[in-house]
Each structure stands twice: as C-alpha cells, then as structure tokens.
Coordinates of C-alpha atoms in Angstrom, one line a residue:
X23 CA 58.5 182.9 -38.1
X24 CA 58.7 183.9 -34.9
X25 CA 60.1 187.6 -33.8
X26 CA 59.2 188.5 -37.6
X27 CA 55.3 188.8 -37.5
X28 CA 53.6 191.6 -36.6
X29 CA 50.0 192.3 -36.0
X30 CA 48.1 195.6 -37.4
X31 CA 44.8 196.8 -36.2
X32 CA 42.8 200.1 -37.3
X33 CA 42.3 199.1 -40.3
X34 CA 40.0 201.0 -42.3
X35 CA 37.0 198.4 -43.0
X36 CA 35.8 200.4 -46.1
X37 CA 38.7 199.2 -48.7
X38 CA 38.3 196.0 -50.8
X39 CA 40.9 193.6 -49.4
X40 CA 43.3 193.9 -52.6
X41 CA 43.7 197.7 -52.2
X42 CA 44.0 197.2 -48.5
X43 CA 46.7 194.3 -49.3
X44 CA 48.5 197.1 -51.6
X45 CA 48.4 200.3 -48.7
X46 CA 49.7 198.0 -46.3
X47 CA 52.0 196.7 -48.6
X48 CA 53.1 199.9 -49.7
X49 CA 53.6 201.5 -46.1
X50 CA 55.4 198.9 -44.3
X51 CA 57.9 198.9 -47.1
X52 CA 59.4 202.5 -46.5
X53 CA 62.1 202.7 -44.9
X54 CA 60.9 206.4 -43.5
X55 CA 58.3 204.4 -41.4
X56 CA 60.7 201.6 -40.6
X57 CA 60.2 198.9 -43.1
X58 CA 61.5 196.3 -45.4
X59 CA 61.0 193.3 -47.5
X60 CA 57.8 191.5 -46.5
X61 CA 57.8 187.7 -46.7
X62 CA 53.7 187.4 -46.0
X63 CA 50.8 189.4 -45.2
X64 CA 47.3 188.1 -44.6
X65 CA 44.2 190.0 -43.7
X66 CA 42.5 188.1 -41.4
X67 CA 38.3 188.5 -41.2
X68 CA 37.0 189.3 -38.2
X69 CA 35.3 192.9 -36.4
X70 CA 37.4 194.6 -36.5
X71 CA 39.8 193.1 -39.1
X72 CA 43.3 192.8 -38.7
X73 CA 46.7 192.0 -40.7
X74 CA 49.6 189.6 -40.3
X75 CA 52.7 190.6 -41.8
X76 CA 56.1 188.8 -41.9
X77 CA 59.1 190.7 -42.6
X78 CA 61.8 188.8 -43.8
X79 CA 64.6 190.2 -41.2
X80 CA 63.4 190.0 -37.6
X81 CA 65.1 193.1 -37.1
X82 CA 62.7 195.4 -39.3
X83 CA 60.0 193.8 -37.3
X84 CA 61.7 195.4 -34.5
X85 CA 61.8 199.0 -36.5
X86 CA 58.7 198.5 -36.3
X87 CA 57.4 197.7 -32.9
X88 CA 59.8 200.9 -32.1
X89 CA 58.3 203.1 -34.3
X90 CA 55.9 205.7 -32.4
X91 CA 53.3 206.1 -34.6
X92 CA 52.1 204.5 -37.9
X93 CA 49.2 206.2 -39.7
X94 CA 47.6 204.9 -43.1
X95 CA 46.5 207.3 -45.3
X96 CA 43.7 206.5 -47.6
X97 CA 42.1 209.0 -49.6
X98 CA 43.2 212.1 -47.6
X99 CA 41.8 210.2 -44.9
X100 CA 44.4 209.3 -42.0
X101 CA 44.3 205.9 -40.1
X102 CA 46.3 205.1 -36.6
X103 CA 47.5 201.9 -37.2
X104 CA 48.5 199.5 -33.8
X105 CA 50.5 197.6 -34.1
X106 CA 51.9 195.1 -31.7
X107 CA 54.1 192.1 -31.8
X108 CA 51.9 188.2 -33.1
X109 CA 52.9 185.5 -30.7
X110 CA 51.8 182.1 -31.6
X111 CA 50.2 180.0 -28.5
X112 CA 52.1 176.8 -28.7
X113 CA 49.3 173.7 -29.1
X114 CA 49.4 171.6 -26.3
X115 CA 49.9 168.6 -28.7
X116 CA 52.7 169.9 -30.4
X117 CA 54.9 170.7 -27.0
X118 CA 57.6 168.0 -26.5
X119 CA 57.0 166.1 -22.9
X120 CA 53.3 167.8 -23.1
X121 CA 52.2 164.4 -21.7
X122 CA 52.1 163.7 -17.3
X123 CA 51.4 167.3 -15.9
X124 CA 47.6 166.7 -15.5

C-alpha cells in the first residue's frame, strides 16, 4: 500500500466516528479537491485523532499531497485538514539480512 496512504489530521473531535467516516469519505472523493476511489480508511484513536486513507491509484494520493489546502466543512463549521504522506517503519524483524549489523 505504499505511495497510496495518506494521513489526515484536524479532525474535528465532536463527530461520532460513522459521520466522521462518511465527511471524509465524501470529500476525498471529489474530484474538485483532488480525489478518487478509496480502497480503506480508518480513524485511528488517539489526541488528537487521525485518519488513514488508501486510494486505490497512487496517483490520486499524489492529487492530494499537491493540493494546497483541504478544509472539511461540518455544520457551516470549516475544518483545515493536514494532510501528509503515511510511511510505514519497516520492523526490524521483517527486513531481509536484518541479522549481523549489531
């Protein structure tokens, strides 16, 4: 999945995951703010909360790293999203020839 996941923060904390699932859902599927087909998206807990999403093309994960600006609008409220690019840390156990270098 790599070069198709991209990380969101801002979030707004007052939504019940499923509607948060559905705004997020909803906005990174325009095409007018870059998007396309999703393959995942998790929320993932934490303070502040962020989301995981997966596009299915690498290149509309792209789109969206290059977008300027991406605002969620909830309620007439307005939300600057940041969004950033997820890279996985490879586990030490899982690296070919990870063995000898100590």
């Amino acid at each position: 999945m790599a070069g198709r996941t991209v990380r969101v923060r801002g979030l707004p904390t007052e939504l019940a995951p499923d509607r948060m699932v559905d705004k997020l859902t909803i906005h990174f599927l325009r095409s007018r703010n870059g998007g396309g087909e999703i393959a995942d998206l998790q929320l993932l807990p934490g303070d502040p909360p962020c989301a995981l999403i997966t596009f299915e093309a690498a290149q509309v994960a792209q789109r969206i790293l290059e977008a300027k600006e991406h605002t969620l609008t909830v309620g007439g409220k307005k939300y600057p999203l940041e969004v950033t690019a997820h890279v996985v840390e490879p586990n030490p156990d899982e690296v070919e020839g990870g063995e000898g270098f100590l």
